[in-house]
CSV table of C-alpha atoms and ligand atoms in Angstrom, one decimal:
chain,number,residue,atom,x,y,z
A,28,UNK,CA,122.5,95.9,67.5
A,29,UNK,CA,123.3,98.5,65.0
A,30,UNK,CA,121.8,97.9,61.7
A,31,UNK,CA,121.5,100.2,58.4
A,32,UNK,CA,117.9,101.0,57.0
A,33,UNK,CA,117.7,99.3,54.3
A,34,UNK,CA,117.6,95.5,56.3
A,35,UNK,CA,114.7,93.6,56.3
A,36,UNK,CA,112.9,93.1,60.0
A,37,UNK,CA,113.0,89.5,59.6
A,38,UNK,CA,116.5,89.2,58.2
A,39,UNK,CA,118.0,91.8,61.9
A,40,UNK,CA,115.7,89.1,63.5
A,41,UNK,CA,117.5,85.9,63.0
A,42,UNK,CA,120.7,87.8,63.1
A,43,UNK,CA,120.4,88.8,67.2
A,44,UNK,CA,118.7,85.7,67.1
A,45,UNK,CA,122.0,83.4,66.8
A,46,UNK,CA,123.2,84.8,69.9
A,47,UNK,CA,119.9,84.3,71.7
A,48,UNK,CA,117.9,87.9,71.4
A,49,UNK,CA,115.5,89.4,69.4
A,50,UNK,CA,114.7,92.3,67.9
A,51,UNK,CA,111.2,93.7,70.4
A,52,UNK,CA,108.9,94.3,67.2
A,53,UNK,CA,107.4,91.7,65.1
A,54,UNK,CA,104.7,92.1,62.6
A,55,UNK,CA,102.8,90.4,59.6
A,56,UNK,CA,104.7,92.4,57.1
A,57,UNK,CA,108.5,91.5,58.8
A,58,UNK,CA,109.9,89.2,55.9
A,59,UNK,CA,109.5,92.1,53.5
A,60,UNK,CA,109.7,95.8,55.9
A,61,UNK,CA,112.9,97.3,56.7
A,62,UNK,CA,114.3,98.8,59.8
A,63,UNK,CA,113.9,102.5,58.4
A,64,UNK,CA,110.6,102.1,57.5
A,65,UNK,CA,109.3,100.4,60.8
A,66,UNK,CA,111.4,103.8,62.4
A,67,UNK,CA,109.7,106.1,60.0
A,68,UNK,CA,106.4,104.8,60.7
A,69,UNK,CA,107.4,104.1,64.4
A,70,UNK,CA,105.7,100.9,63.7
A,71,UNK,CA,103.6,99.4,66.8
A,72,UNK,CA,103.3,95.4,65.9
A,73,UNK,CA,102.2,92.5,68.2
A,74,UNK,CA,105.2,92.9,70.8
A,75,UNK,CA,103.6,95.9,71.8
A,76,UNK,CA,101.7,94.7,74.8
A,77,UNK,CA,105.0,93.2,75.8
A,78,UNK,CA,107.9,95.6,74.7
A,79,UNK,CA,106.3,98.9,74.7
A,80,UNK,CA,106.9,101.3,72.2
A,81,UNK,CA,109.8,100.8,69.5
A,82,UNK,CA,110.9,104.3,70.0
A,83,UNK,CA,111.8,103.2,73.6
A,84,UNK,CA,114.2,100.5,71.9
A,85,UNK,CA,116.4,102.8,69.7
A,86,UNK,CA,119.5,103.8,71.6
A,87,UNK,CA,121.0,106.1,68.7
A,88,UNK,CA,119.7,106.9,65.0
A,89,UNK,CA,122.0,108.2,62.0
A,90,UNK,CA,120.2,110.1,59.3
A,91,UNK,CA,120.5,112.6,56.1
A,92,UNK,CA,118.6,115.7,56.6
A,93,UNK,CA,117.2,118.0,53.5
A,94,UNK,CA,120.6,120.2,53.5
A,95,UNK,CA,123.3,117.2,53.1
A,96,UNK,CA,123.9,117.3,57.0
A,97,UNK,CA,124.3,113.9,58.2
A,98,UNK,CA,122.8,113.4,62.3
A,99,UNK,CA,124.7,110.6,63.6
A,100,UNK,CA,123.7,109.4,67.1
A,101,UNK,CA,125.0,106.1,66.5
A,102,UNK,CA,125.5,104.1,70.4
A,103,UNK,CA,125.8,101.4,71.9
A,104,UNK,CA,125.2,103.0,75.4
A,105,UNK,CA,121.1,102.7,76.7
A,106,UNK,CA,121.7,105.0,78.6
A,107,UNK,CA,123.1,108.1,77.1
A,108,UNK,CA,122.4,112.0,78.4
A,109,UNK,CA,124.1,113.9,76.4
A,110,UNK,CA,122.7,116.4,73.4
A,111,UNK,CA,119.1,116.1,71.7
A,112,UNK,CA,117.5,113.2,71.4
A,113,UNK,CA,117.4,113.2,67.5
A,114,UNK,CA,116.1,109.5,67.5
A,115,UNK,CA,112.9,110.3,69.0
A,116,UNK,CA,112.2,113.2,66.6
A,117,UNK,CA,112.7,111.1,63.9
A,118,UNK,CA,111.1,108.3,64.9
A,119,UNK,CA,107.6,108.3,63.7
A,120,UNK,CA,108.6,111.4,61.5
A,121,UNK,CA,107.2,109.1,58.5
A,122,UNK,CA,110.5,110.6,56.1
A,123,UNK,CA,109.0,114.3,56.0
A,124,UNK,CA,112.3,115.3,58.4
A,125,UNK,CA,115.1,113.3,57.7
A,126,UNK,CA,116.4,109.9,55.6
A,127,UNK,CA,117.1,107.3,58.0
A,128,UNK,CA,120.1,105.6,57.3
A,129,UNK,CA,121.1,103.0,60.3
A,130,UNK,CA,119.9,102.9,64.0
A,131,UNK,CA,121.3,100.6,67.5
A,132,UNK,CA,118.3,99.0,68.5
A,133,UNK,CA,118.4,97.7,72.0
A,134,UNK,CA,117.6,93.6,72.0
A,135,UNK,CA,116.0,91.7,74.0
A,136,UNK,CA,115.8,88.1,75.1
A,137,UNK,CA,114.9,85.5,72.9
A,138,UNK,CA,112.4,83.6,74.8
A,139,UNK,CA,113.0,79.6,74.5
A,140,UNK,CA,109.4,78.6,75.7
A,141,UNK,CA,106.2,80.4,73.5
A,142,UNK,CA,102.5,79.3,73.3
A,143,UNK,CA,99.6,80.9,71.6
A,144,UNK,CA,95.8,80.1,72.4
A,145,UNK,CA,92.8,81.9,70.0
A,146,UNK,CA,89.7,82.7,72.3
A,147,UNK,CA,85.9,83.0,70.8
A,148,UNK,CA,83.9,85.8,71.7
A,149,UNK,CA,80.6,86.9,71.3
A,150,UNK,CA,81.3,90.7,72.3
A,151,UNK,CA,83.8,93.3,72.3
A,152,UNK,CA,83.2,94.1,75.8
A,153,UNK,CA,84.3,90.4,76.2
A,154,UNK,CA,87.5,90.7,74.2
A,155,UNK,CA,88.5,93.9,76.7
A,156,UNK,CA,87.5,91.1,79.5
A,157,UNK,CA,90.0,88.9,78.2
A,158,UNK,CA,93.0,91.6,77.8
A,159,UNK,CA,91.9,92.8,81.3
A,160,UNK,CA,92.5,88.4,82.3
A,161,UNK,CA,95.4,88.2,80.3
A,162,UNK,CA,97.3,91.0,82.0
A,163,UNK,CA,96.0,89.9,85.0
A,164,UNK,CA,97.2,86.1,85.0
A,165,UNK,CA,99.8,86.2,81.7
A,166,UNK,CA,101.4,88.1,84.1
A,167,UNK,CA,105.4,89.1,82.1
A,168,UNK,CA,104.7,86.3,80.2
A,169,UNK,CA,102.2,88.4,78.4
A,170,UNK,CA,103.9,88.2,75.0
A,171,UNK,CA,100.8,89.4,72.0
A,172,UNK,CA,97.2,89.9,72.2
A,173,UNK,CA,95.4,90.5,68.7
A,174,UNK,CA,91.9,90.6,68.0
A,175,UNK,CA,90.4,89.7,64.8
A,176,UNK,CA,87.0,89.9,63.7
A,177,UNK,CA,84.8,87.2,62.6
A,178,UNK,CA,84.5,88.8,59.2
A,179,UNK,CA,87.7,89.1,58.5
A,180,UNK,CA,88.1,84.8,59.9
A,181,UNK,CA,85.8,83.8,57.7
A,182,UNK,CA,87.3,85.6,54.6
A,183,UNK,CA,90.9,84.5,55.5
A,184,UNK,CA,89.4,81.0,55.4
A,185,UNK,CA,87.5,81.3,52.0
A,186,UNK,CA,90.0,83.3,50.2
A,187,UNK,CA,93.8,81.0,51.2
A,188,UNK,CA,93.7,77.4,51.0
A,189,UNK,CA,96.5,77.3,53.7
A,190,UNK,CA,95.0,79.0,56.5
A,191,UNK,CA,93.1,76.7,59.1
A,192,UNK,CA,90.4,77.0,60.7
A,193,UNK,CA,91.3,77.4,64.8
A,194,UNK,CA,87.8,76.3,65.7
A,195,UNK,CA,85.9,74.7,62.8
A,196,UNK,CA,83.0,73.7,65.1
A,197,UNK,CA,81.8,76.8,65.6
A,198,UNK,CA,82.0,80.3,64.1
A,199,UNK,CA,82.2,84.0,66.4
A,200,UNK,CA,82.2,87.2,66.1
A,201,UNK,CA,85.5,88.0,67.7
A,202,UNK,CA,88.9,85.5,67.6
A,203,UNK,CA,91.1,86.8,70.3
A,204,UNK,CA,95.1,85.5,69.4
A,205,UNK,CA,96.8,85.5,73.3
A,206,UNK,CA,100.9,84.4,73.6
A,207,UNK,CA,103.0,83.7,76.8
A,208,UNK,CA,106.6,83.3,76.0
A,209,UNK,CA,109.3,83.8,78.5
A,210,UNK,CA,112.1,81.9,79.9
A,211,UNK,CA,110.9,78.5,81.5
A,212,UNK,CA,108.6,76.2,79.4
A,213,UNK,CA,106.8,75.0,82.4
A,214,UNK,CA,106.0,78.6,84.1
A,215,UNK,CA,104.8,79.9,80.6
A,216,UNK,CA,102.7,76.6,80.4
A,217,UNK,CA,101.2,77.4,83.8
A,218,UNK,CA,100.1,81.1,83.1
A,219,UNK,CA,98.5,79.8,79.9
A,220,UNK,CA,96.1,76.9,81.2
A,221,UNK,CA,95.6,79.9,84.0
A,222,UNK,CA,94.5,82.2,81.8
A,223,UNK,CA,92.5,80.0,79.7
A,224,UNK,CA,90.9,78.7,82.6
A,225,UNK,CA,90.2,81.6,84.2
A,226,UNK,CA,88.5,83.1,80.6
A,227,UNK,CA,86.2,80.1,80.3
A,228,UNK,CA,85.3,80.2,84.3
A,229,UNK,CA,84.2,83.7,83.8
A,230,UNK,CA,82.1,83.1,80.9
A,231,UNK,CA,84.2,85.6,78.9
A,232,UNK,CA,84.7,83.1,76.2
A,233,UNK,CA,82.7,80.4,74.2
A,234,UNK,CA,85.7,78.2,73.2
A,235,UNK,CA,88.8,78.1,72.7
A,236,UNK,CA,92.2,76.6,71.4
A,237,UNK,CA,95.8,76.3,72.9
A,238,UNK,CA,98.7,75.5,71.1
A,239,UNK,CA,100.6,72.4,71.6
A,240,UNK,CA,103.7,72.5,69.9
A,241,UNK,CA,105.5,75.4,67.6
A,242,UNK,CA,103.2,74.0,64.3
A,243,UNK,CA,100.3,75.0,65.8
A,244,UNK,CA,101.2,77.8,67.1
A,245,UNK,CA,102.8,79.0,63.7
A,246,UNK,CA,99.3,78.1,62.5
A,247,UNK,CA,97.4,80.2,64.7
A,248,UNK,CA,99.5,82.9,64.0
A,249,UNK,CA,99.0,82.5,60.1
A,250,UNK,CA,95.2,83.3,60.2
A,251,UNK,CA,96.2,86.4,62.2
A,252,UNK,CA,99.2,87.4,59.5
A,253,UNK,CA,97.1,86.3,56.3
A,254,UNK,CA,94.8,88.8,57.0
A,255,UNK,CA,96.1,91.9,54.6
A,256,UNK,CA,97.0,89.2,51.9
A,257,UNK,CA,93.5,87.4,52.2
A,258,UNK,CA,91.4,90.9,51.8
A,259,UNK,CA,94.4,91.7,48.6
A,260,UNK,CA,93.0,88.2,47.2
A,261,UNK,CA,89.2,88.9,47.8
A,262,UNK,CA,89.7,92.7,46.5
A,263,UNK,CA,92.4,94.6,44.3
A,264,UNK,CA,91.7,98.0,46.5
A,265,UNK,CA,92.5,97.7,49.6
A,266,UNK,CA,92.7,100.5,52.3
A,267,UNK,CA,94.4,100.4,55.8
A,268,UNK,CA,93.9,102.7,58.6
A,269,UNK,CA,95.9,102.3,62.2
A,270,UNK,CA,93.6,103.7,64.3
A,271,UNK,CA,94.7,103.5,68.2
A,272,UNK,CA,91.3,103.5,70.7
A,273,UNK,CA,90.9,104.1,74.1
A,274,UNK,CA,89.2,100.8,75.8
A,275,UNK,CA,86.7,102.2,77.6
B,324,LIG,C1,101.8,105.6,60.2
B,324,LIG,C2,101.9,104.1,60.0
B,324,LIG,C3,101.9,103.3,61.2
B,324,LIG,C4,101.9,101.9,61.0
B,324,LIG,N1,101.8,101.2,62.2
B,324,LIG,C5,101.9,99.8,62.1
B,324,LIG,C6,101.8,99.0,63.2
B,324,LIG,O1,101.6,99.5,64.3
B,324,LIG,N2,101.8,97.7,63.1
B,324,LIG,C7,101.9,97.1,61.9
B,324,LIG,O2,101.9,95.9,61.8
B,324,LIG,N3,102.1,97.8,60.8
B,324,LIG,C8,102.0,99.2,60.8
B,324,LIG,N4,102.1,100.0,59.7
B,324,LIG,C9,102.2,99.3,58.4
B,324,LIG,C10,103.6,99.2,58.1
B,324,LIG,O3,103.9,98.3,58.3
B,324,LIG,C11,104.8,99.5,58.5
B,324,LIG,O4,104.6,99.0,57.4
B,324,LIG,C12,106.2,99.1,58.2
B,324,LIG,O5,106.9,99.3,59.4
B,324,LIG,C13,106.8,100.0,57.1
B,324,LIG,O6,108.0,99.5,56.7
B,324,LIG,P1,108.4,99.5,55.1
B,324,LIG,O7,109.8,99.2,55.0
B,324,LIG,O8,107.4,98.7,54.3
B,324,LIG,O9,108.2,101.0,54.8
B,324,LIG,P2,107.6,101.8,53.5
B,324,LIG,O10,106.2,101.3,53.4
B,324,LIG,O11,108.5,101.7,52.4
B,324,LIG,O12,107.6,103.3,54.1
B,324,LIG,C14,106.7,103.7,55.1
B,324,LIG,C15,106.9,105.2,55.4
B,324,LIG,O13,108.2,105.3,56.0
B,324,LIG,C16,109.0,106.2,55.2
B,324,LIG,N5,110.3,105.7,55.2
B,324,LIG,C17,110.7,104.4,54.8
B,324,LIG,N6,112.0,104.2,54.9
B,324,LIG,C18,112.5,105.4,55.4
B,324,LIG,C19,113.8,105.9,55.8
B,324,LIG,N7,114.9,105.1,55.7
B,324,LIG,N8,113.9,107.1,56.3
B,324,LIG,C20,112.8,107.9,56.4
B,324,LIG,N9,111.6,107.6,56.1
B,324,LIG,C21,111.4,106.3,55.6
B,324,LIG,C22,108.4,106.2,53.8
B,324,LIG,O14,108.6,107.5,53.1
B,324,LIG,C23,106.9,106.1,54.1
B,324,LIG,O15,106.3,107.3,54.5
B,324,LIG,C24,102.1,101.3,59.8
B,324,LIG,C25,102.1,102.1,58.6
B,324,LIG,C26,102.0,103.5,58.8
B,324,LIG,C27,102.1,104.4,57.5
């Protein structure tokens, strides 16, 4: 699809997603970010672990550089070797380059079947235990894996009346938010309950939810997206880092 900058994430979205695609980045901040600033940023999200780098999904950019000139690789064409690749220079080039005006971003299937499940653990080795499982038995269904603290939970919990708890049983120091989506309801079923399964049997875990319709799996995923707007509540400065680690 080629869209211009200024659309919202959310809005390009449901567009592609009328004719059964969707755009391969999705993050808490999509009903108000726009397209040139997720470019700008080259914005990573919880499609990552599926979709790979955005930069790998833009198939032509058009931008305004300091001068006046305008850089139009507007395409429809993945695969296209001819000239510079201006989109990957700009990509990530956080506006200190060029304006970004439009880009064709390559879709991908919508998946029809998604379910979530949010893991308890006790360590961080643990949670790299579980990414290690999730790989391993998700399979291509592997759709998002985010971790959240237990810090961070509990304040999402005290500070918004509309986030739920996913376990209220029990409290942990690390909530690990796993989704399968894919083609066929029944096979992303399967690689859930055998990923779940194989956490728990390996004692990587200490409990657990899976989603059973799209409610709860919308609700899972609001603890993970109320995150930023529960600290805003609980604090009026708030700082964000993206810091990317290695996992040994
Ligand atoms: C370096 C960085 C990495 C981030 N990574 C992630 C991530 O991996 N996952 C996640 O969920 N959130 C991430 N964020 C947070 C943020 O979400 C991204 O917020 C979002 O993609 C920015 O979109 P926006 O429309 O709000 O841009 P803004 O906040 O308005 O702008 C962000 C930056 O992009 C520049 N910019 C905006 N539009 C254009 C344009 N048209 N042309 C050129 N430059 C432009 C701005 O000058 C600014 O430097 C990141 C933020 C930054 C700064």
């Amino acid at each position: 699809v080629t869209s211009q900058a200024g659309v919202v994430l959310e809005k390009l979205d449901n567009f592609v997603g009328q004719f059964g695609y969707a755009v391969p980045l999705d993050l808490g901040a999509k009903g108000s970010c726009q397209i040139g600033g997720n470019l700008a940023t080259h914005a990573g999200g919880s499609r990552f672990v599926r979709y790979g780098p955005l930069r790998h999904a833009v198939v032509g950019i058009q931008a305004v550089l300091g001068d006046g000139t305008i850089v139009d690789s507007l395409n429809s064409v993945r695969r296209n070797n001819t000239g510079y690749d201006f989109s990957s220079l700009l990509v990530g080039s956080e506006g200190t380059l060029a304006v970004i005006t439009a880009a064709s971003l390559a879709c991908v299937q919508r998946p029809i079947a998604v379910q979530a499940a949010m893991l308890l653990c006790s360590s961080f080795d643990d949670v790299k235990k579980v990414l290690l499982l999730a790989r391993e038995r998700l399979g291509e269904n592997i759709s998002a894996l985010e971790m959240m603290d237990g810090a961070a939970v509990q304040l999402a919990l005290s500070s918004l009346s509309h986030i739920r708890d996913p376990c209220p049983e029990v409290r942990s120091n690390f909530y690990v938010l796993a989704e399968a989506a894919g083609a066929n309801t029944k096979l992303v079923n399967e690689a859930m309950d055998s990923f779940v399964e194989s956490v728990l049997a390996a004692g990587v875990a200490e409990n657990g939810v899976v989603s059973q319709d799209d409610s709860q799996c919308r609700d899972l995923w609001l603890s993970r997206e109320s995150l930023l707007d529960a600290a805003m509540v609980a604090s009026s400065a708030v700082f964000m880092y993206d810091v990317s680690l290695p996992l040994q």
